[in-house]
Short mmCIF file of C-alpha atoms and ligand atoms in Angstrom, two decimals:
data_model
loop_
_atom_site.label_atom_id
_atom_site.label_comp_id
_atom_site.label_asym_id
_atom_site.label_seq_id
_atom_site.Cartn_x
_atom_site.Cartn_y
_atom_site.Cartn_z
CA MET A 1 -15.41 8.83 9.19
CA THR A 2 -15.23 6.40 6.28
CA GLN A 3 -13.68 7.80 3.12
CA ALA A 4 -14.20 6.88 -0.53
CA VAL A 5 -11.80 6.76 -3.45
CA ILE A 6 -13.43 7.08 -6.86
CA LEU A 7 -11.37 5.83 -9.79
CA VAL A 8 -11.91 8.34 -12.56
CA GLY A 9 -8.65 8.04 -14.50
CA GLY A 10 -9.69 5.72 -17.33
CA GLN A 11 -9.66 6.85 -20.95
CA GLY A 12 -13.14 5.54 -21.69
CA THR A 13 -12.10 4.38 -25.16
CA ARG A 14 -15.18 2.16 -25.51
CA LEU A 15 -17.43 5.16 -24.99
CA ARG A 16 -15.89 7.06 -27.88
CA PRO A 17 -16.88 9.27 -29.67
CA LEU A 18 -18.73 10.50 -26.56
CA THR A 19 -15.51 10.63 -24.51
CA CYS A 20 -13.30 12.25 -27.15
CA ASN A 21 -13.35 15.58 -25.34
CA LEU A 22 -15.00 14.70 -22.05
CA PRO A 23 -13.89 12.27 -19.34
CA LYS A 24 -16.37 9.47 -18.55
CA PRO A 25 -17.34 10.98 -15.14
CA MET A 26 -18.58 14.13 -16.90
CA VAL A 27 -20.75 12.28 -19.43
CA PRO A 28 -24.30 13.38 -18.62
CA VAL A 29 -26.92 11.01 -17.26
CA LEU A 30 -30.40 12.53 -17.09
CA THR A 31 -28.69 15.91 -17.82
CA LEU A 32 -26.27 15.73 -14.84
CA PRO A 33 -22.64 14.52 -14.93
CA PHE A 34 -22.36 10.81 -14.19
CA LEU A 35 -20.09 11.54 -11.22
CA GLU A 36 -22.73 13.77 -9.62
CA HIS A 37 -25.03 10.76 -9.29
CA VAL A 38 -22.21 8.75 -7.67
CA ILE A 39 -21.39 11.56 -5.23
CA ARG A 40 -25.08 11.94 -4.30
CA ASN A 41 -25.29 8.23 -3.52
CA LEU A 42 -22.21 8.44 -1.26
CA LYS A 43 -23.54 11.55 0.49
CA GLU A 44 -26.87 9.84 1.20
CA HIS A 45 -24.79 7.43 3.30
CA LYS A 46 -22.82 10.23 4.97
CA ILE A 47 -19.64 9.42 3.05
CA THR A 48 -18.46 12.94 2.33
CA ASP A 49 -14.64 12.71 2.33
CA ILE A 50 -14.03 11.70 -1.27
CA ILE A 51 -10.76 11.31 -3.15
CA LEU A 52 -10.79 11.37 -6.94
CA ALA A 53 -7.96 9.35 -8.54
CA GLN A 54 -7.50 11.00 -11.91
CA HIS A 55 -5.55 10.88 -15.09
CA TYR A 56 -7.45 11.52 -18.36
CA LEU A 57 -9.03 14.98 -19.09
CA ALA A 58 -9.02 15.78 -15.39
CA GLU A 59 -9.54 19.54 -15.62
CA SER A 60 -13.23 19.57 -16.55
CA ILE A 61 -14.05 17.51 -13.45
CA HIS A 62 -12.33 20.05 -11.22
CA THR A 63 -13.99 22.99 -12.99
CA TYR A 64 -17.47 21.54 -12.40
CA PHE A 65 -17.13 20.08 -8.89
CA GLY A 66 -14.55 22.44 -7.32
CA ASP A 67 -13.82 21.55 -3.69
CA GLY A 68 -17.15 19.71 -3.50
CA SER A 69 -18.79 22.13 -1.05
CA LYS A 70 -21.60 22.93 -3.53
CA PHE A 71 -22.45 19.24 -3.41
CA GLY A 72 -22.08 18.88 0.38
CA VAL A 73 -18.85 16.85 0.20
CA LYS A 74 -15.09 17.40 0.45
CA LEU A 75 -13.23 16.46 -2.71
CA THR A 76 -9.49 15.81 -2.96
CA TYR A 77 -8.05 15.48 -6.45
CA VAL A 78 -4.99 13.29 -7.02
CA MET A 79 -3.41 13.17 -10.44
CA GLU A 80 -1.42 10.24 -11.85
CA GLU A 81 1.45 11.13 -14.14
CA SER A 82 0.77 7.96 -16.09
CA PRO A 83 -2.21 5.60 -15.64
CA ARG A 84 -1.50 3.25 -12.73
CA GLY A 85 -4.33 0.76 -13.15
CA THR A 86 -7.05 0.21 -10.57
CA ALA A 87 -4.80 -0.84 -7.63
CA GLY A 88 -1.92 1.48 -8.58
CA ALA A 89 -4.38 4.40 -8.53
CA ILE A 90 -5.46 3.51 -4.97
CA LYS A 91 -1.81 3.19 -3.87
CA ASN A 92 -1.18 6.63 -5.35
CA VAL A 93 -3.70 8.23 -2.92
CA GLU A 94 -2.40 6.35 0.15
CA GLN A 95 -1.27 9.49 1.98
CA TYR A 96 -4.88 10.78 2.10
CA LEU A 97 -6.39 7.58 3.52
CA LYS A 98 -6.95 7.27 7.24
CA GLY A 99 -8.58 3.89 7.81
CA THR A 100 -11.01 1.48 6.17
CA PHE A 101 -12.27 3.03 2.92
CA PHE A 102 -14.55 2.47 -0.05
CA VAL A 103 -13.30 2.23 -3.62
CA LEU A 104 -15.66 2.85 -6.51
CA ASN A 105 -15.09 2.36 -10.21
CA GLY A 106 -16.20 5.72 -11.53
CA ASP A 107 -18.31 4.26 -14.32
CA ILE A 108 -20.73 2.09 -12.34
CA PHE A 109 -24.28 3.33 -11.93
CA ALA A 110 -25.91 1.80 -8.87
CA ASN A 111 -27.98 3.01 -5.99
CA ARG A 112 -25.88 1.30 -3.38
CA ASN A 113 -26.55 0.78 0.31
CA PHE A 114 -23.05 1.71 1.47
CA THR A 115 -24.17 1.73 5.12
CA ASP A 116 -25.22 -1.90 5.03
CA MET A 117 -22.15 -2.91 3.02
CA LEU A 118 -19.87 -1.38 5.69
CA LYS A 119 -21.83 -3.03 8.50
CA THR A 120 -21.39 -6.40 6.77
CA HIS A 121 -17.66 -5.78 6.19
CA ARG A 122 -17.19 -5.12 9.92
CA LYS A 123 -19.32 -8.05 11.01
CA ASN A 124 -17.22 -10.37 8.82
CA LYS A 125 -13.95 -8.80 10.08
CA ALA A 126 -12.98 -8.71 6.42
CA LYS A 127 -9.80 -7.24 4.92
CA ALA A 128 -11.67 -6.64 1.67
CA THR A 129 -15.34 -6.75 0.72
CA ILE A 130 -16.29 -6.85 -2.95
CA ALA A 131 -19.81 -5.87 -4.06
CA LEU A 132 -21.20 -8.58 -6.32
CA THR A 133 -23.98 -8.34 -8.87
CA PRO A 134 -25.67 -11.06 -10.93
CA VAL A 135 -25.42 -10.91 -14.74
CA GLU A 136 -27.09 -12.95 -17.47
CA ASP A 137 -23.87 -13.93 -19.21
CA PRO A 138 -20.96 -14.25 -16.76
CA THR A 139 -18.59 -15.62 -19.46
CA ILE A 140 -17.54 -12.10 -20.47
CA TYR A 141 -16.77 -10.97 -16.90
CA GLY A 142 -14.65 -11.90 -13.90
CA VAL A 143 -16.87 -14.07 -11.71
CA VAL A 144 -16.46 -14.40 -7.95
CA GLU A 145 -17.19 -17.74 -6.30
CA THR A 146 -18.19 -17.56 -2.66
CA ALA A 147 -19.00 -19.96 0.17
CA ALA A 148 -22.39 -19.98 1.93
CA ASP A 149 -21.16 -17.24 4.31
CA ASN A 150 -20.08 -15.12 1.27
CA ARG A 151 -16.35 -15.61 1.90
CA VAL A 152 -14.63 -15.54 -1.48
CA LYS A 153 -13.34 -18.95 -2.61
CA ARG A 154 -12.13 -18.21 -6.12
CA PHE A 155 -11.86 -15.57 -8.86
CA LEU A 156 -12.45 -16.77 -12.38
CA GLU A 157 -11.73 -14.46 -15.33
CA LYS A 158 -14.06 -14.92 -18.30
CA PRO A 159 -14.99 -18.55 -17.51
CA LYS A 160 -16.09 -20.95 -20.27
CA LYS A 161 -19.79 -21.85 -20.19
CA GLU A 162 -19.09 -25.26 -18.61
CA GLU A 163 -16.90 -23.66 -15.91
CA VAL A 164 -19.61 -21.26 -14.72
CA THR A 165 -20.67 -22.02 -11.15
CA THR A 166 -22.12 -18.60 -10.29
CA ASN A 167 -23.45 -15.63 -12.22
CA TYR A 168 -22.23 -13.14 -9.61
CA ILE A 169 -19.49 -10.85 -10.86
CA ASN A 170 -17.28 -8.18 -9.31
CA ALA A 171 -19.50 -5.06 -9.32
CA GLY A 172 -16.62 -2.55 -9.11
CA THR A 173 -17.27 -1.33 -5.54
CA TYR A 174 -15.05 -2.39 -2.66
CA ILE A 175 -14.31 -1.78 0.99
CA LEU A 176 -10.63 -2.15 1.84
CA SER A 177 -8.72 -2.21 5.06
CA ARG A 178 -5.87 0.31 4.87
CA ASP A 179 -3.11 -2.26 5.52
CA ILE A 180 -3.84 -3.83 2.11
CA LEU A 181 -2.06 -0.84 0.57
CA ALA A 182 1.28 -2.24 1.83
CA LYS A 183 0.83 -5.11 -0.66
CA ILE A 184 0.57 -2.84 -3.70
CA GLN A 185 3.84 -1.79 -5.32
CA ALA A 186 4.27 2.00 -5.36
CA GLY A 187 4.70 3.68 -8.74
CA ALA A 188 3.69 0.58 -10.71
CA LYS A 189 0.67 -0.23 -12.87
CA VAL A 190 -1.30 -2.79 -10.88
CA SER A 191 -4.82 -4.18 -11.30
CA ILE A 192 -6.87 -4.76 -8.17
CA GLU A 193 -9.12 -7.30 -9.89
CA ARG A 194 -6.40 -9.38 -11.51
CA GLU A 195 -3.50 -8.96 -9.09
CA THR A 196 -4.30 -7.62 -5.61
CA PHE A 197 -7.49 -9.60 -4.85
CA PRO A 198 -6.10 -12.97 -6.04
CA GLN A 199 -2.94 -12.30 -4.02
CA LEU A 200 -4.98 -11.62 -0.87
CA LEU A 201 -6.90 -14.82 -1.41
CA ALA A 202 -3.72 -16.86 -1.94
CA GLU A 203 -2.43 -15.51 1.39
CA GLY A 204 -5.62 -16.64 3.14
CA ALA A 205 -6.84 -13.11 3.95
CA PRO A 206 -10.55 -12.75 4.77
CA VAL A 207 -12.03 -11.48 1.49
CA TYR A 208 -15.83 -11.41 1.38
CA GLY A 209 -18.43 -10.83 -1.30
CA TYR A 210 -21.41 -8.55 -0.78
CA PRO A 211 -24.08 -9.83 -3.19
CA SER A 212 -26.91 -7.55 -4.15
CA THR A 213 -29.64 -7.75 -6.78
CA ASP A 214 -30.23 -3.98 -6.71
CA TYR A 215 -29.97 -2.08 -9.99
CA TRP A 216 -26.43 -2.01 -11.41
CA MET A 217 -25.06 -0.85 -14.75
CA ASP A 218 -21.50 -0.64 -15.98
CA THR A 219 -21.67 2.25 -18.42
CA GLY A 220 -18.45 1.40 -20.26
CA THR A 221 -20.00 1.24 -23.76
CA THR A 222 -22.40 3.40 -25.77
CA GLU A 223 -24.97 0.56 -25.84
CA LYS A 224 -24.93 0.38 -22.05
CA TYR A 225 -25.08 4.15 -21.77
CA MET A 226 -28.30 4.09 -23.83
CA GLN A 227 -29.64 1.18 -21.81
CA LEU A 228 -28.98 3.08 -18.58
CA HIS A 229 -31.27 5.89 -19.76
CA ARG A 230 -33.97 3.43 -20.85
CA ASP A 231 -33.79 1.70 -17.46
CA LEU A 232 -33.80 4.88 -15.40
CA LEU A 233 -36.78 6.32 -17.27
CA ALA A 234 -38.55 2.96 -16.94
CA GLY A 235 -38.14 3.24 -13.15
CA LYS A 236 -35.81 0.23 -12.78
CA CYS A 237 -33.47 1.91 -10.26
CA GLU A 238 -34.57 2.76 -6.74
CA GLY A 239 -34.31 6.51 -6.19
CA TYR A 240 -34.96 7.22 -9.89
CA ARG A 241 -38.70 6.73 -10.22
CA PHE A 242 -40.54 9.55 -11.95
CA ALA A 243 -44.25 10.19 -11.55
CA ASP A 244 -44.59 12.69 -14.42
CA ASP A 245 -44.20 11.89 -18.10
CA LEU A 246 -42.56 15.21 -18.91
CA MET A 247 -39.94 16.65 -16.59
CA ALA A 248 -38.68 20.03 -17.66
CA GLY A 249 -36.03 22.38 -16.31
CA VAL A 250 -36.23 26.16 -15.99
CA LYS A 251 -36.54 28.83 -18.70
CA ILE A 252 -37.84 26.42 -21.28
CA LYS A 253 -40.44 27.02 -23.98
CA ILE A 254 -42.37 23.98 -25.07
CA HIS A 255 -45.08 24.60 -27.66
CA ASN A 256 -48.44 23.27 -26.54
CA SER A 257 -48.79 21.11 -29.65
CA VAL A 258 -45.81 18.91 -28.63
CA VAL A 259 -46.96 15.32 -28.13
CA GLY A 260 -45.46 11.91 -27.46
CA THR A 261 -45.37 8.83 -25.31
CA GLY A 262 -43.17 7.60 -22.45
CA LYS A 263 -40.94 9.59 -20.11
CA VAL A 264 -39.18 12.70 -21.35
CA ILE A 265 -36.68 14.99 -19.62
CA VAL A 266 -35.88 18.43 -21.00
CA GLY A 267 -33.07 20.48 -19.42
CA ASN A 268 -32.88 24.25 -18.80
CA ASN A 269 -33.14 26.97 -21.44
CA CYS A 270 -34.61 24.79 -24.17
CA PHE A 271 -37.01 25.59 -26.98
CA ILE A 272 -39.27 22.87 -28.38
CA ALA A 273 -41.26 24.07 -31.40
CA ALA A 274 -44.78 23.31 -32.65
CA GLY A 275 -45.56 19.87 -34.01
CA VAL A 276 -42.57 18.14 -32.34
CA VAL A 277 -43.16 14.54 -31.22
CA LEU A 278 -41.07 13.20 -28.32
CA ASN A 279 -41.37 9.46 -27.80
CA GLY A 280 -39.66 8.56 -24.53
CA PRO A 281 -37.31 7.55 -23.28
CA VAL A 282 -35.95 10.89 -24.44
CA VAL A 283 -33.52 13.16 -22.62
CA ILE A 284 -32.70 16.61 -24.00
CA GLY A 285 -29.94 18.53 -22.21
CA ASN A 286 -29.60 22.26 -21.49
CA ASN A 287 -29.71 25.06 -24.11
CA CYS A 288 -31.14 22.92 -26.90
CA ALA A 289 -33.60 23.83 -29.64
CA ILE A 290 -35.80 21.37 -31.53
CA SER A 291 -37.55 22.81 -34.60
CA THR A 292 -41.05 22.19 -35.98
CA ASP A 293 -42.42 18.74 -36.81
CA THR A 294 -39.30 16.84 -35.75
CA VAL A 295 -39.78 13.39 -34.22
CA ILE A 296 -37.36 12.19 -31.52
CA SER A 297 -37.63 8.67 -30.08
CA ASP A 298 -35.49 6.68 -27.63
CA THR A 299 -32.69 9.25 -27.80
CA VAL A 300 -30.32 11.18 -25.55
CA ILE A 301 -29.23 14.66 -26.59
CA TRP A 302 -26.61 16.57 -24.57
CA ASP A 303 -26.23 20.36 -24.22
CA ASN A 304 -26.20 23.23 -26.74
CA THR A 305 -27.49 21.16 -29.64
CA GLU A 306 -29.98 22.21 -32.30
CA VAL A 307 -32.16 19.88 -34.33
CA GLY A 308 -33.73 21.33 -37.50
CA SER A 309 -37.33 20.89 -38.63
CA SER A 310 -38.93 17.67 -39.90
CA ALA A 311 -35.94 15.61 -38.72
CA ASN A 312 -36.29 12.11 -37.34
CA LEU A 313 -33.98 10.76 -34.61
CA ARG A 314 -34.35 7.24 -33.32
CA SER A 315 -32.12 5.48 -30.74
CA CYS A 316 -29.32 8.05 -31.03
CA VAL A 317 -26.91 9.77 -28.68
CA ILE A 318 -26.03 13.30 -29.79
CA ALA A 319 -23.25 14.98 -27.78
CA ASN A 320 -22.74 18.70 -27.04
CA ASP A 321 -22.79 21.51 -29.60
CA CYS A 322 -24.14 19.60 -32.60
CA LEU A 323 -26.34 20.95 -35.36
CA ILE A 324 -28.66 18.46 -37.07
CA PRO A 325 -30.00 19.93 -40.32
CA ASP A 326 -33.68 20.02 -41.40
CA ASN A 327 -35.16 16.76 -42.72
CA MET A 328 -32.23 14.61 -41.55
CA SER A 329 -33.04 11.06 -40.51
CA LEU A 330 -30.75 9.38 -37.95
CA ASN A 331 -31.12 5.83 -36.69
CA GLY A 332 -28.85 4.40 -33.97
CA VAL A 333 -26.24 7.11 -34.59
CA ILE A 334 -23.68 8.03 -31.91
CA MET A 335 -22.54 11.57 -32.64
CA GLY A 336 -19.54 13.11 -30.87
CA ASP A 337 -19.43 16.79 -29.93
CA HIS A 338 -19.31 19.76 -32.33
CA ILE A 339 -20.59 17.81 -35.33
CA LYS A 340 -22.64 19.58 -37.97
CA PRO A 341 -23.65 17.17 -40.74
CA LYS A 342 -24.19 18.68 -44.19
CA PRO A 343 -27.81 19.49 -45.06
CA GLY A 344 -29.21 16.88 -47.44
CA GLY A 345 -26.49 14.37 -46.51
CA LYS A 346 -27.20 10.76 -45.52
CA ILE A 347 -25.77 9.10 -42.42
CA ALA A 348 -25.81 5.30 -42.23
CA ALA A 349 -27.78 3.62 -39.46
CA GLY A 350 -25.56 2.84 -36.46
CA ALA A 351 -22.79 5.25 -37.56
CA ARG A 352 -20.38 6.72 -35.03
CA LEU A 353 -19.32 10.23 -35.89
CA PHE A 354 -16.05 11.47 -34.42
CA PRO A 355 -15.17 15.11 -33.78
CA ALA A 356 -12.09 16.50 -35.52
CA GLY A 357 -8.82 15.31 -34.01
CA CYS A 358 -10.31 12.27 -32.29
CA GLU A 359 -9.61 8.98 -33.96
CA GLU A 360 -11.67 5.84 -33.75
CA THR A 361 -9.70 3.31 -31.71
CA THR A 362 -10.31 -0.37 -31.41
CA PRO A 363 -10.44 -1.13 -27.69
P1 GTP B 401 -12.09 1.74 -21.55
O1 GTP B 401 -10.92 2.51 -22.11
O2 GTP B 401 -13.31 1.92 -22.40
O3 GTP B 401 -11.80 0.31 -21.24
O4 GTP B 401 -12.51 2.43 -20.16
P2 GTP B 401 -11.60 2.77 -18.87
O5 GTP B 401 -10.30 3.34 -19.31
O6 GTP B 401 -12.43 3.64 -18.00
O7 GTP B 401 -11.30 1.39 -18.20
P3 GTP B 401 -12.21 0.49 -17.27
O8 GTP B 401 -13.62 0.59 -17.73
O9 GTP B 401 -11.60 -0.83 -17.16
O10 GTP B 401 -12.05 1.22 -15.86
C1 GTP B 401 -12.85 0.95 -14.76
C2 GTP B 401 -12.78 2.14 -13.82
O11 GTP B 401 -11.45 2.33 -13.34
C3 GTP B 401 -13.18 3.44 -14.47
O12 GTP B 401 -13.89 4.19 -13.53
C4 GTP B 401 -11.86 4.11 -14.82
O13 GTP B 401 -11.97 5.53 -14.76
C5 GTP B 401 -10.96 3.60 -13.72
N1 GTP B 401 -9.57 3.41 -14.16
C6 GTP B 401 -9.12 2.48 -15.05
N2 GTP B 401 -7.78 2.58 -15.18
C7 GTP B 401 -7.40 3.58 -14.35
C8 GTP B 401 -6.12 4.17 -14.03
O14 GTP B 401 -5.07 3.79 -14.54
N3 GTP B 401 -6.12 5.19 -13.11
C9 GTP B 401 -7.26 5.64 -12.51
N4 GTP B 401 -7.17 6.64 -11.64
N5 GTP B 401 -8.47 5.12 -12.79
C10 GTP B 401 -8.53 4.11 -13.70
#
């Protein structure tokens, strides 16, 4: 049975302040941890033996997913003492791998046809198959040039405009033959994109691309995290199309005067008071309370957060355990967890608010 390694050891610095106290795989998407969506996609294709290559804030992943049985999969957790990079992390789980296996960057949202990808890998007798996705501006990515039969000809990191010959980039999902592991140095920090794949190509190994125009989003930044929610609620990803405008969890109380437009998701145990306006895309997590006459538009709120009355939130992400005072107006604000702005205070549009003990870092 084909296995999968999910790389979940990154620090997610570009997603800060959202990842100050939570690893990227636990960041909620439509109220569920990001990783849960990835695991569901693998399970749909009967890939249930999954190895998680971890480093940063690993404990919360284990607490939520356990041995995986609740999710119908078997999870093996492997910890790196220090971050090994994308190839080093795969080398570090070598002892658990039995044959050809998938590798997934843990921060890619895609509804992937793993079954077809594996069939293609076998048909090509490839050593490595790299999922490819088209992007509008390939100059900020690593592009992958292929021949007509999709065999990889060249990797080009961040090409200049005049060098661009394809807009297909490495989509962060691979199938690898196990013998490739012998080429990765044990105990070292090695990048699969920048070192292992180019090395394979230089040696003449059969490396193939697997192009697909299906929905794909790298959720590495807060802007992309917001965009992912807009796209999912707009029905852009197969498997995530919602017929109803309001999707609510259990034990919620939504006053019948609540109005709005677009798609809205409200998690479990929430209270939405009279006169609230929710203009989708809006996602409100579990155990949240929104007080009277507040307007929320194009915003994602995580769990255990309260928003006071007559507040106005537009294009914001508000993490867990925040308290937004009455009458506060927030525009494009990214708020880390446990933040309680002062009543009457003003927060600049586009501000990023960091929880205590977590510094802003320039990636
Ligand atoms: P930034 O700090 O914002 O760049 O994010 P990141 O640390 O997650 O790095 P990046 O987005 O380049 O990582 C791509 C994927 O590889 C993510 O799923 C990471 O979790 C994972 N990853 C990156 N470096 C390592 C590593 O050293 N070990 C492991 N196990 N995973 C890694």
